[in-house]
Amino acid sequence: LLALPMRLFTDDPIVVYNLLALLAFILSGWGTYRLAFHLTGNRWAAFIAGAIFAFTPFRTYQFGHLHVMNTQWVPFAVLSLIRVFETRGAAAPRAGLVIFTLFQILSSGSHAPFFLILMGVLGIALFVRHGTTVLLPGFLLRLAGAAIGIVVALLPLLLVYHSVQREYSFRTSRPPDVYSAAPASYLAAPPGNRIYGATLARFGHFESHLFPGAVPIILAALALAPKRHRMAGPDRADSQSWKTDL
């Protein structure tokens, strides 16, 4: 679907593929920036989050698998779901939830199960967070309508996949072990990584180099660290400004 507009200008598959790959980086960074800014109100934190998600080692190492790179719609769908709860089911966030969920599932069937698990867990957390303020018939009906719209739109494609799976017996028992990740995979860096590759590549294989890099881990630890208290006296304003920026 994303390639169709580009086909109006060129039929060169290499050009189209590279444009789509570039778009995956750009939209991943932009979407995560918008999500993080909505949650924190801090543009520096949002910029760093966007850069980390856009250029995660797993994405750059999978440049030959466009469907694996295509996680750019996840932050847009997550932000839309959050806004659905915040606005008690307003039309624009619901439309965004439907559109970006469909884009993500249609862009990457490989990521679809994990994406749906993420959205389900987030939905439960949002119900807990907002409590009884969203347990209203109107809101629940609007949310159910969005979910039904997604299922109806995906049903024709899912039926075709199911038919092919039955006819050719694709993966009837379990996914091949060679493509499955293990806990140790989150310590595995691609062998081409100049910093960690020589040491950490042995913990995984081509499909399971999931080490995110040291920078995201360090920044996440800093984000969870206890915050500094305000300073008394003339430096109080500067301290509050520093705290806000952090």
Short mmCIF file of C-alpha atoms in Angstrom, two decimals:
data_model
loop_
_atom_site.label_atom_id
_atom_site.label_comp_id
_atom_site.label_asym_id
_atom_site.label_seq_id
_atom_site.Cartn_x
_atom_site.Cartn_y
_atom_site.Cartn_z
CA LEU A 1 0.00 0.00 0.00
CA LEU A 2 2.81 2.42 0.81
CA ALA A 3 4.54 1.59 -2.44
CA LEU A 4 1.54 2.35 -4.64
CA PRO A 5 1.98 6.17 -4.69
CA MET A 6 5.66 5.76 -5.53
CA ARG A 7 4.81 3.48 -8.44
CA LEU A 8 3.23 6.53 -10.13
CA PHE A 9 6.73 7.96 -10.52
CA THR A 10 8.97 4.92 -10.95
CA ASP A 11 8.78 1.17 -11.52
CA ASP A 12 12.33 0.63 -10.31
CA PRO A 13 11.97 -1.80 -7.39
CA ILE A 14 15.33 -0.80 -5.92
CA VAL A 15 14.33 2.87 -5.76
CA VAL A 16 10.92 2.04 -4.27
CA TYR A 17 12.43 -0.32 -1.70
CA ASN A 18 15.01 2.21 -0.56
CA LEU A 19 12.39 4.96 -0.30
CA LEU A 20 10.18 2.71 1.82
CA ALA A 21 13.13 1.76 4.04
CA LEU A 22 14.03 5.43 4.49
CA LEU A 23 10.39 6.17 5.31
CA ALA A 24 10.47 3.51 8.05
CA PHE A 25 13.32 5.38 9.78
CA ILE A 26 11.71 8.80 9.40
CA LEU A 27 8.23 7.82 10.54
CA SER A 28 9.56 5.70 13.43
CA GLY A 29 11.50 8.68 14.75
CA TRP A 30 8.70 11.18 14.20
CA GLY A 31 5.98 8.97 15.68
CA THR A 32 8.03 8.17 18.78
CA TYR A 33 8.90 11.85 19.18
CA ARG A 34 5.20 12.75 19.17
CA LEU A 35 4.34 9.95 21.61
CA ALA A 36 7.15 10.80 24.04
CA PHE A 37 6.40 14.52 23.87
CA HIS A 38 2.74 13.84 24.63
CA LEU A 39 3.72 11.78 27.68
CA THR A 40 6.53 13.99 29.02
CA GLY A 41 6.02 17.49 27.60
CA ASN A 42 9.79 17.59 27.09
CA ARG A 43 11.10 18.03 23.55
CA TRP A 44 14.65 16.87 24.36
CA ALA A 45 13.39 13.66 25.94
CA ALA A 46 11.07 13.15 22.96
CA PHE A 47 13.90 13.74 20.47
CA ILE A 48 16.14 11.20 22.21
CA ALA A 49 13.33 8.64 22.38
CA GLY A 50 12.61 9.12 18.68
CA ALA A 51 16.27 8.70 17.75
CA ILE A 52 16.59 5.53 19.83
CA PHE A 53 13.52 3.88 18.31
CA ALA A 54 14.29 5.00 14.75
CA PHE A 55 17.86 3.74 14.77
CA THR A 56 17.58 0.71 17.01
CA PRO A 57 20.28 -1.81 15.99
CA PHE A 58 17.66 -4.45 15.20
CA ARG A 59 16.07 -2.19 12.56
CA THR A 60 19.33 -1.20 10.89
CA TYR A 61 20.54 -4.80 10.85
CA GLN A 62 17.33 -5.96 9.14
CA PHE A 63 17.61 -3.63 6.15
CA GLY A 64 17.03 -6.56 3.81
CA HIS A 65 13.66 -7.35 5.43
CA LEU A 66 11.31 -4.43 4.89
CA HIS A 67 8.47 -6.07 6.83
CA VAL A 68 10.78 -6.39 9.86
CA MET A 69 11.81 -2.74 9.64
CA ASN A 70 8.17 -1.62 9.46
CA THR A 71 7.36 -0.79 13.07
CA GLN A 72 6.84 2.90 12.31
CA TRP A 73 3.08 2.78 12.86
CA VAL A 74 3.36 1.43 16.42
CA PRO A 75 3.95 4.79 18.17
CA PHE A 76 1.15 6.44 16.15
CA ALA A 77 -1.28 3.66 17.14
CA VAL A 78 -0.19 3.83 20.79
CA LEU A 79 -0.63 7.60 20.88
CA SER A 80 -4.06 7.27 19.26
CA LEU A 81 -5.15 4.72 21.88
CA ILE A 82 -3.98 6.98 24.70
CA ARG A 83 -5.87 9.90 23.17
CA VAL A 84 -9.01 7.77 22.81
CA PHE A 85 -9.06 7.32 26.59
CA GLU A 86 -8.12 10.92 27.31
CA THR A 87 -10.90 12.29 25.11
CA ARG A 88 -13.47 9.63 26.10
CA GLY A 89 -13.62 8.28 22.57
CA ALA A 90 -13.47 11.38 20.36
CA ALA A 91 -13.78 10.73 16.62
CA ALA A 92 -10.29 11.86 15.53
CA PRO A 93 -8.32 9.62 17.95
CA ARG A 94 -10.59 6.67 17.14
CA ALA A 95 -10.00 7.17 13.42
CA GLY A 96 -6.27 7.35 14.07
CA LEU A 97 -6.42 4.15 16.12
CA VAL A 98 -8.16 2.28 13.30
CA ILE A 99 -5.96 3.65 10.52
CA PHE A 100 -2.59 3.19 12.24
CA THR A 101 -3.49 -0.26 13.57
CA LEU A 102 -4.40 -1.37 10.06
CA PHE A 103 -1.24 0.21 8.63
CA GLN A 104 0.94 -1.63 11.15
CA ILE A 105 -0.68 -5.04 10.70
CA LEU A 106 -0.74 -4.75 6.91
CA SER A 107 2.87 -3.54 6.86
CA SER A 108 4.24 -6.42 8.90
CA GLY A 109 2.45 -9.66 9.56
CA SER A 110 5.54 -10.81 11.47
CA HIS A 111 5.10 -8.07 14.05
CA ALA A 112 1.29 -8.20 14.15
CA PRO A 113 0.95 -10.67 17.09
CA PHE A 114 3.43 -8.72 19.23
CA PHE A 115 1.79 -5.44 18.29
CA LEU A 116 -1.66 -6.70 19.29
CA ILE A 117 -0.31 -7.96 22.62
CA LEU A 118 1.25 -4.54 23.23
CA MET A 119 -2.00 -2.74 22.44
CA GLY A 120 -4.00 -5.13 24.62
CA VAL A 121 -1.73 -4.66 27.64
CA LEU A 122 -1.75 -0.90 27.11
CA GLY A 123 -5.54 -0.90 26.87
CA ILE A 124 -5.83 -2.72 30.21
CA ALA A 125 -3.38 -0.28 31.81
CA LEU A 126 -5.39 2.67 30.50
CA PHE A 127 -8.62 1.21 31.89
CA VAL A 128 -6.92 0.89 35.28
CA ARG A 129 -5.43 4.37 35.00
CA HIS A 130 -8.69 6.14 34.13
CA GLY A 131 -10.92 4.02 36.35
CA THR A 132 -14.66 4.47 36.36
CA THR A 133 -14.48 7.68 34.31
CA VAL A 134 -14.32 5.59 31.12
CA LEU A 135 -16.63 2.76 32.17
CA LEU A 136 -19.54 4.37 30.40
CA PRO A 137 -21.75 2.70 27.76
CA GLY A 138 -21.08 5.40 25.17
CA PHE A 139 -17.31 5.15 25.49
CA LEU A 140 -17.29 1.36 25.49
CA LEU A 141 -19.49 1.26 22.40
CA ARG A 142 -17.23 3.69 20.55
CA LEU A 143 -14.15 1.67 21.50
CA ALA A 144 -15.86 -1.57 20.46
CA GLY A 145 -16.86 0.04 17.15
CA ALA A 146 -13.22 0.87 16.42
CA ALA A 147 -12.18 -2.71 17.22
CA ILE A 148 -14.92 -4.15 15.00
CA GLY A 149 -13.89 -1.84 12.16
CA ILE A 150 -10.31 -3.13 12.38
CA VAL A 151 -11.44 -6.78 12.36
CA VAL A 152 -13.81 -6.28 9.42
CA ALA A 153 -11.11 -4.55 7.38
CA LEU A 154 -8.59 -7.33 8.08
CA LEU A 155 -10.96 -10.28 7.69
CA PRO A 156 -10.60 -10.75 3.89
CA LEU A 157 -6.82 -10.84 4.17
CA LEU A 158 -6.88 -13.18 7.17
CA LEU A 159 -9.19 -15.59 5.35
CA VAL A 160 -6.79 -15.76 2.41
CA TYR A 161 -3.85 -16.42 4.73
CA HIS A 162 -5.82 -19.12 6.52
CA SER A 163 -6.74 -20.78 3.22
CA VAL A 164 -3.13 -20.83 2.04
CA GLN A 165 -1.93 -22.12 5.39
CA ARG A 166 -4.39 -25.03 5.26
CA GLU A 167 -3.59 -25.85 1.63
CA TYR A 168 0.19 -25.86 2.03
CA SER A 169 0.46 -26.74 5.75
CA PHE A 170 2.74 -23.84 6.58
CA ARG A 171 4.04 -24.04 10.14
CA THR A 172 1.40 -26.45 11.36
CA SER A 173 3.15 -27.28 14.62
CA ARG A 174 5.42 -24.47 15.78
CA PRO A 175 7.70 -21.79 14.31
CA PRO A 176 11.14 -23.07 13.34
CA ASP A 177 13.49 -22.92 16.30
CA VAL A 178 16.15 -21.23 14.21
CA TYR A 179 14.04 -18.08 14.04
CA SER A 180 12.96 -18.05 17.68
CA ALA A 181 14.47 -15.67 20.21
CA ALA A 182 15.68 -16.74 23.66
CA PRO A 183 16.32 -14.60 26.76
CA ALA A 184 19.99 -14.49 25.86
CA SER A 185 19.06 -12.88 22.52
CA TYR A 186 18.61 -9.56 24.32
CA LEU A 187 22.33 -9.65 25.03
CA ALA A 188 23.19 -10.40 21.40
CA ALA A 189 24.50 -7.63 19.15
CA PRO A 190 25.03 -7.99 15.37
CA PRO A 191 28.55 -9.13 14.50
CA GLY A 192 28.95 -5.99 12.37
CA ASN A 193 28.57 -3.76 15.43
CA ARG A 194 32.00 -2.19 15.93
CA ILE A 195 31.57 -1.73 19.68
CA TYR A 196 29.76 -4.86 20.90
CA GLY A 197 29.74 -7.25 17.93
CA ALA A 198 32.93 -9.17 18.68
CA THR A 199 31.85 -9.85 22.26
CA LEU A 200 28.04 -10.15 22.17
CA ALA A 201 27.30 -11.70 18.75
CA ARG A 202 27.72 -15.21 20.20
CA PHE A 203 24.54 -14.84 22.30
CA GLY A 204 22.25 -14.91 19.25
CA HIS A 205 21.96 -15.53 15.53
CA PHE A 206 20.92 -13.54 12.47
CA GLU A 207 17.25 -13.24 13.42
CA SER A 208 17.72 -12.64 17.14
CA HIS A 209 20.30 -9.92 17.70
CA LEU A 210 18.08 -7.93 20.07
CA PHE A 211 20.60 -5.98 22.18
CA PRO A 212 19.30 -2.38 22.09
CA GLY A 213 22.66 -0.76 22.81
CA ALA A 214 24.08 0.73 25.99
CA VAL A 215 22.67 4.24 25.49
CA PRO A 216 18.95 3.30 25.80
CA ILE A 217 19.68 1.16 28.88
CA ILE A 218 21.66 3.93 30.60
CA LEU A 219 19.05 6.59 29.79
CA ALA A 220 16.23 4.35 31.01
CA ALA A 221 18.10 3.80 34.28
CA LEU A 222 18.57 7.56 34.67
CA ALA A 223 14.87 8.16 33.97
CA LEU A 224 13.95 5.74 36.77
CA ALA A 225 16.42 7.24 39.24
CA PRO A 226 15.01 9.33 42.14
CA LYS A 227 14.45 12.96 41.17
CA ARG A 228 16.33 15.77 42.86
CA HIS A 229 14.45 18.00 45.28
CA ARG A 230 14.01 21.69 44.68
CA MET A 231 16.78 23.95 45.98
CA ALA A 232 15.91 26.72 48.40
CA GLY A 233 17.04 30.31 47.97
CA PRO A 234 17.97 32.26 44.83
CA ASP A 235 18.88 29.11 42.87
CA ARG A 236 15.38 27.65 43.20
CA ALA A 237 14.20 28.84 39.77
CA ASP A 238 17.29 27.47 38.05
CA SER A 239 16.84 24.16 39.87
CA GLN A 240 13.21 23.90 38.80
CA SER A 241 14.20 24.69 35.21
CA TRP A 242 16.86 21.96 35.33
CA LYS A 243 14.33 19.49 36.72
CA THR A 244 11.83 20.32 33.97
CA ASP A 245 14.44 19.95 31.27
CA LEU A 246 15.50 16.57 32.67
#
